[in-house]
PDB file of C-alpha atoms and ligand atoms in Angstrom:
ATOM      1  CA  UNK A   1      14.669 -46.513 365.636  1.00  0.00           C
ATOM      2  CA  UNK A   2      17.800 -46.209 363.517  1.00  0.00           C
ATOM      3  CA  UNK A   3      19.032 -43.278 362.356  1.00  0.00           C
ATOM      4  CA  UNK A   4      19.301 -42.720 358.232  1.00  0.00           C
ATOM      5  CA  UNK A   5      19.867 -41.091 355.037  1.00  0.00           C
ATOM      6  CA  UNK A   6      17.671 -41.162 352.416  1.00  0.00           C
ATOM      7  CA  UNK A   7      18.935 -40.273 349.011  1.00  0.00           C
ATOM      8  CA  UNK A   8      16.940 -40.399 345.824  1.00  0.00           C
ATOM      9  CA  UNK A   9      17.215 -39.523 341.570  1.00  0.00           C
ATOM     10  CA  UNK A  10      21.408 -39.364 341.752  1.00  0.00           C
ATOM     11  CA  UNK A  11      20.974 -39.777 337.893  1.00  0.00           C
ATOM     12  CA  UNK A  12      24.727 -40.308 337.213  1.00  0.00           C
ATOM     13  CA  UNK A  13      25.864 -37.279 338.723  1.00  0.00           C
ATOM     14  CA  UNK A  14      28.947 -38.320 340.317  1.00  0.00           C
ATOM     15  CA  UNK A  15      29.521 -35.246 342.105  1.00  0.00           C
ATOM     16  CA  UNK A  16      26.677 -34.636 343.774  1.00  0.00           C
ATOM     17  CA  UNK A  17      26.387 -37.980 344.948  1.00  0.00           C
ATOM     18  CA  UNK A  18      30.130 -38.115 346.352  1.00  0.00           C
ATOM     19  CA  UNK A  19      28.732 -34.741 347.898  1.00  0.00           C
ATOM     20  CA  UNK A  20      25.628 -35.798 349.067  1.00  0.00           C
ATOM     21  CA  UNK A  21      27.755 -38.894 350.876  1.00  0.00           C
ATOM     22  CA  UNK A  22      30.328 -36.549 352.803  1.00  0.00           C
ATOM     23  CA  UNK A  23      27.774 -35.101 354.320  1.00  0.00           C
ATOM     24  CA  UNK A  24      25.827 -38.543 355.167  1.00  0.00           C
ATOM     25  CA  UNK A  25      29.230 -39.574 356.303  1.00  0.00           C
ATOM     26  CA  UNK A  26      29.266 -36.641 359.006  1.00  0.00           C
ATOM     27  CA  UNK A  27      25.720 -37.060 360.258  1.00  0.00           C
ATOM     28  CA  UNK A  28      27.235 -40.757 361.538  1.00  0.00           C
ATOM     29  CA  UNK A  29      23.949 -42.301 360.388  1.00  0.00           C
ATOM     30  CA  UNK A  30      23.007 -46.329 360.893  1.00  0.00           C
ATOM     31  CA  UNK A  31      21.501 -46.784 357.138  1.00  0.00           C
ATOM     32  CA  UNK A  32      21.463 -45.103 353.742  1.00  0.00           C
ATOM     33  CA  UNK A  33      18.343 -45.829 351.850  1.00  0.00           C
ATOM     34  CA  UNK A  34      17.957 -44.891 347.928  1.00  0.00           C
ATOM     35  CA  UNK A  35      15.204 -44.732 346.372  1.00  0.00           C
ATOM     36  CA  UNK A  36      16.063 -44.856 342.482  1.00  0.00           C
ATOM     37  CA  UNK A  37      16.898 -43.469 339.393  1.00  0.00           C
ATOM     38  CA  UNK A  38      20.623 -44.253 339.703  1.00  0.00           C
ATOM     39  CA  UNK A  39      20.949 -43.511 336.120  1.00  0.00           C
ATOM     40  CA  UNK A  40      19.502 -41.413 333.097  1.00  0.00           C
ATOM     41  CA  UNK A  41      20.568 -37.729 332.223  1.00  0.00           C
ATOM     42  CA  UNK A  42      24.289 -37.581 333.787  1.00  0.00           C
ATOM     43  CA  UNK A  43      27.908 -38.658 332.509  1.00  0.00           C
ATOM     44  CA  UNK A  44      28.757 -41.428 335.289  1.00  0.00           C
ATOM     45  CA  UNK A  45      26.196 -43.703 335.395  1.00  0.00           C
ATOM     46  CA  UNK A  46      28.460 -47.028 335.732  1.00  0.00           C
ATOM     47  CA  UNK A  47      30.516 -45.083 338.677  1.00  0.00           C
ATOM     48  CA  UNK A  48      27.747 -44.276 340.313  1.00  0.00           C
ATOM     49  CA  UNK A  49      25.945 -47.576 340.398  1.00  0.00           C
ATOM     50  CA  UNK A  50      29.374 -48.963 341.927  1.00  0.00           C
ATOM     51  CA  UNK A  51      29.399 -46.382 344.712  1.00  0.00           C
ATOM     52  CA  UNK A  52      25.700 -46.837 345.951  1.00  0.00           C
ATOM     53  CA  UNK A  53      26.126 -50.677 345.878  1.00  0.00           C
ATOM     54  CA  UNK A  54      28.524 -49.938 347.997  1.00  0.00           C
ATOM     55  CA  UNK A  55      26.705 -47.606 350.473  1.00  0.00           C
ATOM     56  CA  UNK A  56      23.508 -47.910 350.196  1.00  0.00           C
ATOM     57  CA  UNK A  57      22.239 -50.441 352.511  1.00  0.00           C
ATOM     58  CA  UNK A  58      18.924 -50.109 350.769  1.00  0.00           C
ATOM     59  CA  UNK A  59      18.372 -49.584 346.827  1.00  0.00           C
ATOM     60  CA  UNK A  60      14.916 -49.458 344.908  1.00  0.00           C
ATOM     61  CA  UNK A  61      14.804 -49.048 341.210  1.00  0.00           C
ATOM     62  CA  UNK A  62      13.543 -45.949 339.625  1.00  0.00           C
ATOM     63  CA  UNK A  63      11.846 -45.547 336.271  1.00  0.00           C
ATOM     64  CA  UNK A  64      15.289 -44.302 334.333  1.00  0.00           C
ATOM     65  CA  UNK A  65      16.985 -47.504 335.530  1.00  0.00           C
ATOM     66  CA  UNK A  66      14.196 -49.696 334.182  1.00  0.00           C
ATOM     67  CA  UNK A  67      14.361 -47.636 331.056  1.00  0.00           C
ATOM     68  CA  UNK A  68      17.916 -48.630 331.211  1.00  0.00           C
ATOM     69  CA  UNK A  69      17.888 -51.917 331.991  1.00  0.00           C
ATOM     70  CA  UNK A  70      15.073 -52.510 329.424  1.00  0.00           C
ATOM     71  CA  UNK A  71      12.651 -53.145 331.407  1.00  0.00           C
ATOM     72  CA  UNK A  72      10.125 -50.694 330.659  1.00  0.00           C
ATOM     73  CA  UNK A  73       9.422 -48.729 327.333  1.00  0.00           C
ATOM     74  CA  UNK A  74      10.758 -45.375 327.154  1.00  0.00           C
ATOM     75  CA  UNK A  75       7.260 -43.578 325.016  1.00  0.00           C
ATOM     76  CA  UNK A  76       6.330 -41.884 327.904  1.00  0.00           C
ATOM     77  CA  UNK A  77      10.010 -40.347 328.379  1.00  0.00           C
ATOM     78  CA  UNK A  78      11.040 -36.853 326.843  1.00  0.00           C
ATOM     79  CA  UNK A  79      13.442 -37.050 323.392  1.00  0.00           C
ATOM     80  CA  UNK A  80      16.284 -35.760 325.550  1.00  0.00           C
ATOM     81  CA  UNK A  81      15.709 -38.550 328.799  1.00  0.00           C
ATOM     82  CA  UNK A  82      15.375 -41.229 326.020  1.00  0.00           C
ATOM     83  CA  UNK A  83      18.398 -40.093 324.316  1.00  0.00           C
ATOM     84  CA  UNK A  84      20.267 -39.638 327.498  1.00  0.00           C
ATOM     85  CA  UNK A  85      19.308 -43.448 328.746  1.00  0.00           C
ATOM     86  CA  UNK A  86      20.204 -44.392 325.002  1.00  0.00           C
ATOM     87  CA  UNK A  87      23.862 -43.089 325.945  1.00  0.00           C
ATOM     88  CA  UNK A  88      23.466 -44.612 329.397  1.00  0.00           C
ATOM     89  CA  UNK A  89      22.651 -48.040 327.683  1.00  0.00           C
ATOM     90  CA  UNK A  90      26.241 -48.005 326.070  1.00  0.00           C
ATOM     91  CA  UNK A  91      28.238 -47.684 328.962  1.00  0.00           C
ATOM     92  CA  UNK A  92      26.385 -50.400 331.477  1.00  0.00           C
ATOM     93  CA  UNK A  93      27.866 -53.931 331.335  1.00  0.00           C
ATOM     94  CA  UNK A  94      25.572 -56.442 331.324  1.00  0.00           C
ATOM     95  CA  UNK A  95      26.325 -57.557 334.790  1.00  0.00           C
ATOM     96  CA  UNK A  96      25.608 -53.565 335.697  1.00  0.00           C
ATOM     97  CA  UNK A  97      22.280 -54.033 333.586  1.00  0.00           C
ATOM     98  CA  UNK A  98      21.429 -57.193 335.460  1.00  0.00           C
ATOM     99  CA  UNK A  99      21.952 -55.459 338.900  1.00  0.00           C
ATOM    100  CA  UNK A 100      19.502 -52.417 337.475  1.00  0.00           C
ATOM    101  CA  UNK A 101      17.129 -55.108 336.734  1.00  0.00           C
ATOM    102  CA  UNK A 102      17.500 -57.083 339.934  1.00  0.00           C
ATOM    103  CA  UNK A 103      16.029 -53.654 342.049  1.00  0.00           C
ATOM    104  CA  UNK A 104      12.845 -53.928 343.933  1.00  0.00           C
ATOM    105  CA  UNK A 105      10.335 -51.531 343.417  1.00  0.00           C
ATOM    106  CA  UNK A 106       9.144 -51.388 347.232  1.00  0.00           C
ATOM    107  CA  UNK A 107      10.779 -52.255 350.540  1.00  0.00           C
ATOM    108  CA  UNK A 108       9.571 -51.386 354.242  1.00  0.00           C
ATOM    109  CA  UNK A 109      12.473 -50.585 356.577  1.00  0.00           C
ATOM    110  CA  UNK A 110      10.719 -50.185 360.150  1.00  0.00           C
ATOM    111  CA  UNK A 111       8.472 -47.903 359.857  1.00  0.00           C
ATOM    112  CA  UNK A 112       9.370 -46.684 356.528  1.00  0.00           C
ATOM    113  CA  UNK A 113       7.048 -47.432 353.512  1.00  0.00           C
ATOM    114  CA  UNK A 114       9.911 -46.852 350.036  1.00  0.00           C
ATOM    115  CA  UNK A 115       8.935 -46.476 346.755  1.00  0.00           C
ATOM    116  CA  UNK A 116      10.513 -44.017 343.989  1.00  0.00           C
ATOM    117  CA  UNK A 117       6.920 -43.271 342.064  1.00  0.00           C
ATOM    118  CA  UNK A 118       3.682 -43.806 344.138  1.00  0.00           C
ATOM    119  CA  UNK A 119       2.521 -46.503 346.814  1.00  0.00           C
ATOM    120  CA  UNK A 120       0.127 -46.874 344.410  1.00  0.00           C
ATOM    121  CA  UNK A 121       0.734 -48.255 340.971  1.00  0.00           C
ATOM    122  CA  UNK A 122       4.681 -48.153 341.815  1.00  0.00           C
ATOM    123  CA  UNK A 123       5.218 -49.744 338.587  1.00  0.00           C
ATOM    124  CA  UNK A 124       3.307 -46.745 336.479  1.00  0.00           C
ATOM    125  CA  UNK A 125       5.982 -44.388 337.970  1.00  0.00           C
ATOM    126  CA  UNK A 126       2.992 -41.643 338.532  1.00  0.00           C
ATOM    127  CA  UNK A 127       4.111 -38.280 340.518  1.00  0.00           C
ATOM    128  CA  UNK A 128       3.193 -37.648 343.667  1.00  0.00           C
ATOM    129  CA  UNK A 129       3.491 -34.059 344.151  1.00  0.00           C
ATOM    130  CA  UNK A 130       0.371 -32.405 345.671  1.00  0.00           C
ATOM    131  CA  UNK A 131      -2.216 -33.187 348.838  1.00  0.00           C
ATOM    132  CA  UNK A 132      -4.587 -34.706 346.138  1.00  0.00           C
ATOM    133  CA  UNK A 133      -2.119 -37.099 345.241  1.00  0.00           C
ATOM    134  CA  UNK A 134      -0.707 -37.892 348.999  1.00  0.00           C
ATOM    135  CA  UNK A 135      -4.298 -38.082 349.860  1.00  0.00           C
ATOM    136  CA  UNK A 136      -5.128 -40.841 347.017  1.00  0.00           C
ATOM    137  CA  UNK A 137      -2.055 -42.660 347.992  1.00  0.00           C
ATOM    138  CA  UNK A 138      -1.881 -43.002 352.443  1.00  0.00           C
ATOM    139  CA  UNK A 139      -4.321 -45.952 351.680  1.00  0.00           C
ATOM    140  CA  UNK A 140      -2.227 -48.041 349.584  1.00  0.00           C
ATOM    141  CA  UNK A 141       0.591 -48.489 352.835  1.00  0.00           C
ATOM    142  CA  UNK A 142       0.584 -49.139 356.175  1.00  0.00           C
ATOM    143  CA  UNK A 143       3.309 -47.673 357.724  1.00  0.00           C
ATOM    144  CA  UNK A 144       3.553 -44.564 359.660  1.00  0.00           C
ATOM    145  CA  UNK A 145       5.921 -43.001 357.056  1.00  0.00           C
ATOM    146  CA  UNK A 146       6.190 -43.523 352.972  1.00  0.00           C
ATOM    147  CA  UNK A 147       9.782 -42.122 351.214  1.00  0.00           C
ATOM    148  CA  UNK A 148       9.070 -41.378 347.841  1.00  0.00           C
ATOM    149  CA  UNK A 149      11.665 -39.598 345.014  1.00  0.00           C
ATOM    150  CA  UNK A 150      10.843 -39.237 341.437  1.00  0.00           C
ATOM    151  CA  UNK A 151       9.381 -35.356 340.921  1.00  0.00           C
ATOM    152  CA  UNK A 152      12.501 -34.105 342.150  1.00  0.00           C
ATOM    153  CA  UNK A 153      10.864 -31.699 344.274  1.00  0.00           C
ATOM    154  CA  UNK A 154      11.319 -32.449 348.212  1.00  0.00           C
ATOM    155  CA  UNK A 155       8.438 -31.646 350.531  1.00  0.00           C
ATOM    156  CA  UNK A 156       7.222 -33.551 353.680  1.00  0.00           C
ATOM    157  CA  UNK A 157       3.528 -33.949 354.145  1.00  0.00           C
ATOM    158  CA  UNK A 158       1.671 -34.903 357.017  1.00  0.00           C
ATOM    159  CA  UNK A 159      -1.652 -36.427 357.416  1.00  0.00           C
ATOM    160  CA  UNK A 160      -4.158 -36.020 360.822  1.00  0.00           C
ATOM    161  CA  UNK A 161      -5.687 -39.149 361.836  1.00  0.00           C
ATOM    162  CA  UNK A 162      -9.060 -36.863 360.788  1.00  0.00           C
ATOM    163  CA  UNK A 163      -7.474 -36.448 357.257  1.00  0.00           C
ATOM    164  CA  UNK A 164      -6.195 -33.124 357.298  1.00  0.00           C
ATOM    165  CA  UNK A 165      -3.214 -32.981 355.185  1.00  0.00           C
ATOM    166  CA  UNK A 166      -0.154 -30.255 355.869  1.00  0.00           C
ATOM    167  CA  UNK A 167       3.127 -29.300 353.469  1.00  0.00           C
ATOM    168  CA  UNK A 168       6.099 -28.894 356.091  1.00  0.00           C
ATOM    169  CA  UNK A 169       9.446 -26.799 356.220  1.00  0.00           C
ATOM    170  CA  UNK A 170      12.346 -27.560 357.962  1.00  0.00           C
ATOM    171  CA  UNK A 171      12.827 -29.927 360.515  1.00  0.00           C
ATOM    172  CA  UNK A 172       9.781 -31.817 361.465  1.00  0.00           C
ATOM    173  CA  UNK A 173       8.881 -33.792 364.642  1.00  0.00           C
ATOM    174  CA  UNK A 174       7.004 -37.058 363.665  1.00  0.00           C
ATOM    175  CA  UNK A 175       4.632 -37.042 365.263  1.00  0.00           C
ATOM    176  CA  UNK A 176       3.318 -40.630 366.148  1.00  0.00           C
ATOM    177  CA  UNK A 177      -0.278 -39.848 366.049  1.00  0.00           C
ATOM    178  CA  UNK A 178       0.253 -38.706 362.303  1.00  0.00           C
ATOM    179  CA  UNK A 179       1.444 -39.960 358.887  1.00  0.00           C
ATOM    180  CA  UNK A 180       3.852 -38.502 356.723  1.00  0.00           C
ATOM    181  CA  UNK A 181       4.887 -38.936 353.151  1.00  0.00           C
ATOM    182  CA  UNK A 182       8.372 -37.458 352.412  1.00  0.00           C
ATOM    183  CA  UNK A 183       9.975 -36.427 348.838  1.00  0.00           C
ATOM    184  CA  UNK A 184      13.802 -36.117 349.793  1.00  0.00           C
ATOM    185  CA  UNK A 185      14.586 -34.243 346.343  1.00  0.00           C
ATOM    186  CA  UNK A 186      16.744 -35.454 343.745  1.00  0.00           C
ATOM    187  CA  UNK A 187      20.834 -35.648 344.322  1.00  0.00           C
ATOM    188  CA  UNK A 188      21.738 -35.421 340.755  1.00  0.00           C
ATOM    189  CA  UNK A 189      19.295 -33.558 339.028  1.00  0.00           C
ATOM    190  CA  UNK A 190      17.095 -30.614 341.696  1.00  0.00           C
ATOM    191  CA  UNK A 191      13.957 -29.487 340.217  1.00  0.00           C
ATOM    192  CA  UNK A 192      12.826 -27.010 343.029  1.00  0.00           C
ATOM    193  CA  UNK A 193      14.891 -24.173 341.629  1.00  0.00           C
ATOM    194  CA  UNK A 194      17.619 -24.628 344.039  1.00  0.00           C
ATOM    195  CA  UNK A 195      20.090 -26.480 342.091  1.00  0.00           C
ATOM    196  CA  UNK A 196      22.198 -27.680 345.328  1.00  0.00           C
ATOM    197  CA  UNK A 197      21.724 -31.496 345.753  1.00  0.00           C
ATOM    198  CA  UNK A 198      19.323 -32.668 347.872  1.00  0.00           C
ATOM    199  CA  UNK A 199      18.957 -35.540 350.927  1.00  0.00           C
ATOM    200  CA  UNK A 200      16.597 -36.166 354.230  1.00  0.00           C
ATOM    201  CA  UNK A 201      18.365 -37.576 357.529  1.00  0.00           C
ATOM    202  CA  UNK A 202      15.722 -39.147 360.168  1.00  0.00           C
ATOM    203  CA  UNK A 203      17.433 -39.285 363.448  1.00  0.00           C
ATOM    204  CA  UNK A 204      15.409 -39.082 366.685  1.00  0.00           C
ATOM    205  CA  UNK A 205      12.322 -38.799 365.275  1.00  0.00           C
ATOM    206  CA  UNK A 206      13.556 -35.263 363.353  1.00  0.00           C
ATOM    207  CA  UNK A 207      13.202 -35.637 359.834  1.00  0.00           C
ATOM    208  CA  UNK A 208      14.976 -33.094 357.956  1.00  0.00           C
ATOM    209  CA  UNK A 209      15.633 -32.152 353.820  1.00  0.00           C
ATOM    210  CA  UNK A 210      19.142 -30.682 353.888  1.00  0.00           C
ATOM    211  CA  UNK A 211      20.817 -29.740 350.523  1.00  0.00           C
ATOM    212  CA  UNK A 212      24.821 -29.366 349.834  1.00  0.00           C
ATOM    213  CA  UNK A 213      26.700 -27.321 346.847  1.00  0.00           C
ATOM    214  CA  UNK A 214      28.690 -29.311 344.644  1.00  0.00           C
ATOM    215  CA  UNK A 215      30.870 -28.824 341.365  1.00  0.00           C
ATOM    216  CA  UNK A 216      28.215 -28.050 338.774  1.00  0.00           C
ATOM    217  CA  UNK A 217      30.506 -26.976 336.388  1.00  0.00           C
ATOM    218  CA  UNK A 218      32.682 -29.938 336.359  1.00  0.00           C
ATOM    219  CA  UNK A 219      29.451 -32.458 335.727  1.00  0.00           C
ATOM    220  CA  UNK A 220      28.142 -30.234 333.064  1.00  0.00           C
ATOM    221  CA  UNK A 221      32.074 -30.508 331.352  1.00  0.00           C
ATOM    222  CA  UNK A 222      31.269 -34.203 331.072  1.00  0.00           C
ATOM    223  CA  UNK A 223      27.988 -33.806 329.727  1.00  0.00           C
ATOM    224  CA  UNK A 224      29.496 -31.956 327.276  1.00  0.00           C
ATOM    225  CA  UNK A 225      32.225 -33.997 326.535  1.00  0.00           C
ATOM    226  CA  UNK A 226      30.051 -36.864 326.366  1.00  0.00           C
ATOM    227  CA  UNK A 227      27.237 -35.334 323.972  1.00  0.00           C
ATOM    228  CA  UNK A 228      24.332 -35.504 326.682  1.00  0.00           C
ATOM    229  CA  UNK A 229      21.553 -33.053 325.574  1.00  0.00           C
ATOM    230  CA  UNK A 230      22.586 -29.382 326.086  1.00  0.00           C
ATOM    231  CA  UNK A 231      18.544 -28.755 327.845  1.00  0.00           C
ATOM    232  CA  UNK A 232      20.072 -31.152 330.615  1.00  0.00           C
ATOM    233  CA  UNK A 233      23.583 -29.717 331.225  1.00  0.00           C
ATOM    234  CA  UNK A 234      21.839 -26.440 331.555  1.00  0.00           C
ATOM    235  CA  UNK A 235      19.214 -26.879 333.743  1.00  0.00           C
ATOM    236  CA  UNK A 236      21.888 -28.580 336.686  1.00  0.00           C
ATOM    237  CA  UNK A 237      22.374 -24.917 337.139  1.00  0.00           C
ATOM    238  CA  UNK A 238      19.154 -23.322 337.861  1.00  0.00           C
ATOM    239  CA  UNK A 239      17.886 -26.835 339.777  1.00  0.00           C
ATOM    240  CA  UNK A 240      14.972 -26.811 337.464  1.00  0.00           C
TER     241      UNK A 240
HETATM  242 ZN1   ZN B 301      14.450 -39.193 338.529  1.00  0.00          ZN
END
């Protein structure tokens, strides 16, 4: 199988995604996957849009580039998300906005089941974040392993033919008997209390959550400069 880097929630953070890639680019990988929310909260959502067209060989849409591209309605979202995809709105052209739009909201690479929210319901952009929920959702795909972004918390979880589901640290073997679902953390905008950017590499059958440091200080300068919400240039640097 090939070997790749899956990347999810850069949310207009330029420098963690140029981050995030340097490293990719050193793990010599065969595909980069992401799995949405290109926009929403950061400064450089147009820049980084042009960048993952670029690399990624894979892109799915996430709920903040919906909300973006007006495709879904933004009651559900926080005042400070809404206001940030307000800001975001302004500085898309419409050929930008079209490509948002254009995103699927599931592929399958291989053996790879992607989706930013849930296999289930991908278009209600639920969370998947505990066994109940991984549980509930290994019967709506097929595949061995399911990607999934969108909490901004990484785990890996695997699932025992008999059911039995386990959290994992570090690098895990797959193990073909077993199913996994994998959270590769967000890029742009760590939740997990480690604010260092976050990204999986699969290579060999080794699937592995790495994170990398990058300049927090200069993305929170263009929030600031730009008027984002202060609650989201602060929390870059405590990764929750
Ligand atoms: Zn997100």
């Amino acid at each position: 199988m090939a070997s790749c880097a899956i990347i999810s929630d850069v949310h207009a953070n330029l420098e963690a995604l140029v981050s995030v890639l340097k490293k990719i680019d050193e793990e010599k990988v065969d595909v980069i996957i992401f799995l949405g929310d290109c926009v929403g909260y950061g400064p450089a959502p147009a820049e980084c849009l042009d960048i993952l067209l670029d690399r990624a060989d894979i892109m799915l849409a996430g709920n903040h580039d919906w909300a973006a591209a007006g495709l879904t309605d933004m009651t559900y979202f926080n005042p400070y998300a809404r206001e940030a995809i307000e800001w975001t709105r302004d500085r898309l052209n419409s050929s930008q906005e079209d490509c948002l739009r254009s995103l699927p909201l599931t592929s399958v690479r291989g053996n790879m089941f992607l989706v930013h929210g849930t296999p289930r319901e991908p278009e209600q952009w639920h969370y998947l974040t505990n066994r109940e929920d991984a549980q509930l959702n290994f019967a709506y795909f097929e595949e061995p392993l399911c990607l999934v972004g969108h909490s901004h918390i990484p785990f890996i979880m695997e699932r025992t033919p008999a059911g039995r589901i386990t959290s994992l640290k570090g690098a895990v073997a797959v193990n073909k008997e077993n199913r996994y679902i994998i959270n590769t953390g967000s890029v742009g905008q760590p939740r997990d209390g480690n604010p260092e950017a976050a990204y999986a590499i699969l290579k060999e059958d080794i699937v592995v959550i790495k994170r990398t440091a990058y300049d927090i200080v200069r993305t929170q300068k263009k929030m600031r400069k730009a008027g984002l919400p202060e609650y989201l240039i602060d929390r870059l640097s405590i990764g929750r």
